[in-house]
Amino acid sequence: MENKREIGTVYEKTAAKYLERKGFFILERNFCSRFGEIDIIAKDGGYLVFIEVKYRRDDSCGSPLEAVDGKKQRKICRTASYFCLRQGYADTTPCRFDVIAMEGDGSILHLENAFDYKR
């Protein structure tokens, strides 16, 4: 039986391939800082996009989208701010927060601009 990290890696790779097929340019995967982790950071047109990937085998623990709650969103936002600072992106750089929800049946739901920046 695979552990959660191994399962997550498989679905993050699948999500990255999906995004590349949609024309996204992947900048980083699994960006970590003391503030948290972001699964995928990509460029989509003029946007810098921070993407959270969530997988659920079934809905017994709720939908994958429900797992990206306010607390998780704030962690992602703090980590995104750190990434921008570290990489030299200007405060005016257009950014977006997307969520990719994947389920055991193989379905992929890509929710663009899933949430606004949260402090």
Short mmCIF file of C-alpha atoms in Angstrom, two decimals:
data_model
loop_
_atom_site.label_atom_id
_atom_site.label_comp_id
_atom_site.label_asym_id
_atom_site.label_seq_id
_atom_site.Cartn_x
_atom_site.Cartn_y
_atom_site.Cartn_z
CA MET A 1 0.00 0.00 0.00
CA GLU A 2 1.34 3.40 -0.95
CA ASN A 3 1.60 6.14 1.64
CA LYS A 4 -0.21 9.48 1.27
CA ARG A 5 2.91 11.29 0.01
CA GLU A 6 3.45 8.72 -2.77
CA ILE A 7 -0.22 8.90 -3.77
CA GLY A 8 -0.07 12.70 -3.72
CA THR A 9 3.00 12.70 -5.95
CA VAL A 10 1.23 10.54 -8.55
CA TYR A 11 -1.77 12.87 -8.69
CA GLU A 12 0.37 16.01 -8.69
CA LYS A 13 2.24 14.64 -11.74
CA THR A 14 -1.08 13.92 -13.42
CA ALA A 15 -2.26 17.47 -12.63
CA ALA A 16 0.98 18.97 -13.99
CA LYS A 17 0.57 17.05 -17.27
CA TYR A 18 -3.06 18.19 -17.47
CA LEU A 19 -1.99 21.82 -16.98
CA GLU A 20 0.77 21.55 -19.58
CA ARG A 21 -1.77 20.22 -22.11
CA LYS A 22 -3.88 23.33 -21.34
CA GLY A 23 -0.88 25.56 -22.15
CA PHE A 24 0.41 26.27 -18.64
CA PHE A 25 4.17 26.53 -18.13
CA ILE A 26 5.20 24.77 -14.91
CA LEU A 27 7.73 26.80 -12.91
CA GLU A 28 7.93 24.72 -9.72
CA ARG A 29 6.45 21.65 -8.11
CA ASN A 30 6.24 21.16 -4.35
CA PHE A 31 7.60 24.57 -3.42
CA CYS A 32 8.22 24.49 0.35
CA SER A 33 8.96 27.20 2.85
CA ARG A 34 8.48 27.67 6.56
CA PHE A 35 5.02 29.06 5.72
CA GLY A 36 3.80 25.98 3.91
CA GLU A 37 3.86 24.15 0.60
CA ILE A 38 2.39 24.81 -2.83
CA ASP A 39 1.88 21.82 -5.09
CA ILE A 40 2.36 23.55 -8.45
CA ILE A 41 3.42 27.05 -9.46
CA ALA A 42 2.87 27.88 -13.12
CA LYS A 43 2.46 30.64 -15.67
CA ASP A 44 -0.83 30.89 -17.55
CA GLY A 45 -0.70 33.75 -20.01
CA GLY A 46 0.16 36.80 -17.93
CA TYR A 47 -0.76 35.15 -14.63
CA LEU A 48 1.45 33.58 -12.02
CA VAL A 49 -0.73 30.72 -10.78
CA PHE A 50 -0.48 28.91 -7.46
CA ILE A 51 -2.21 25.53 -7.68
CA GLU A 52 -3.36 23.22 -4.90
CA VAL A 53 -3.99 19.62 -5.96
CA LYS A 54 -6.41 17.56 -3.88
CA TYR A 55 -7.28 13.91 -4.40
CA ARG A 56 -10.00 11.85 -2.79
CA ARG A 57 -10.62 8.17 -3.54
CA ASP A 58 -14.31 8.75 -2.79
CA ASP A 59 -16.47 11.31 -1.03
CA SER A 60 -16.56 9.58 2.36
CA CYS A 61 -14.24 12.29 3.72
CA GLY A 62 -15.88 15.09 1.73
CA SER A 63 -15.02 16.47 -1.67
CA PRO A 64 -11.47 17.43 -2.58
CA LEU A 65 -12.58 21.06 -2.89
CA GLU A 66 -13.82 21.11 0.71
CA ALA A 67 -10.30 20.24 1.87
CA VAL A 68 -9.03 23.64 0.71
CA ASP A 69 -10.59 25.55 3.59
CA GLY A 70 -9.81 29.05 4.86
CA LYS A 71 -6.86 27.89 6.96
CA LYS A 72 -5.31 26.07 3.97
CA GLN A 73 -5.96 29.08 1.73
CA ARG A 74 -4.13 31.41 4.16
CA LYS A 75 -1.13 29.04 4.23
CA ILE A 76 -1.04 28.94 0.44
CA CYS A 77 -1.25 32.75 0.26
CA ARG A 78 1.58 33.25 2.76
CA THR A 79 3.72 30.75 0.87
CA ALA A 80 2.88 32.44 -2.44
CA SER A 81 3.93 35.83 -1.02
CA TYR A 82 7.23 34.34 0.10
CA PHE A 83 7.77 32.75 -3.32
CA CYS A 84 7.15 36.09 -5.08
CA LEU A 85 9.50 37.92 -2.72
CA ARG A 86 12.23 35.29 -3.08
CA GLN A 87 11.94 35.14 -6.87
CA GLY A 88 11.79 38.93 -7.33
CA TYR A 89 8.24 39.23 -8.67
CA ALA A 90 6.79 42.74 -8.43
CA ASP A 91 3.79 43.47 -6.20
CA THR A 92 1.89 44.24 -9.38
CA THR A 93 2.39 40.75 -10.86
CA PRO A 94 -1.06 39.31 -11.63
CA CYS A 95 -1.53 36.19 -9.50
CA ARG A 96 -4.26 33.60 -9.27
CA PHE A 97 -5.06 30.71 -6.93
CA ASP A 98 -6.42 27.57 -8.59
CA VAL A 99 -7.50 24.23 -7.19
CA ILE A 100 -7.41 20.94 -9.05
CA ALA A 101 -9.74 18.35 -7.54
CA MET A 102 -9.19 14.74 -8.57
CA GLU A 103 -11.37 11.79 -7.66
CA GLY A 104 -10.94 8.03 -7.70
CA ASP A 105 -12.96 7.71 -10.90
CA GLY A 106 -10.25 9.67 -12.73
CA SER A 107 -12.24 12.88 -13.05
CA ILE A 108 -10.40 16.21 -12.89
CA LEU A 109 -12.06 19.47 -11.92
CA HIS A 110 -9.90 22.54 -12.46
CA LEU A 111 -11.29 25.52 -10.58
CA GLU A 112 -9.53 28.65 -11.81
CA ASN A 113 -9.38 31.61 -9.44
CA ALA A 114 -10.75 29.35 -6.72
CA PHE A 115 -10.13 31.89 -3.95
CA ASP A 116 -8.85 35.39 -3.38
CA TYR A 117 -5.67 36.31 -1.52
CA LYS A 118 -6.15 35.85 2.23
CA ARG A 119 -3.93 37.31 4.95
#
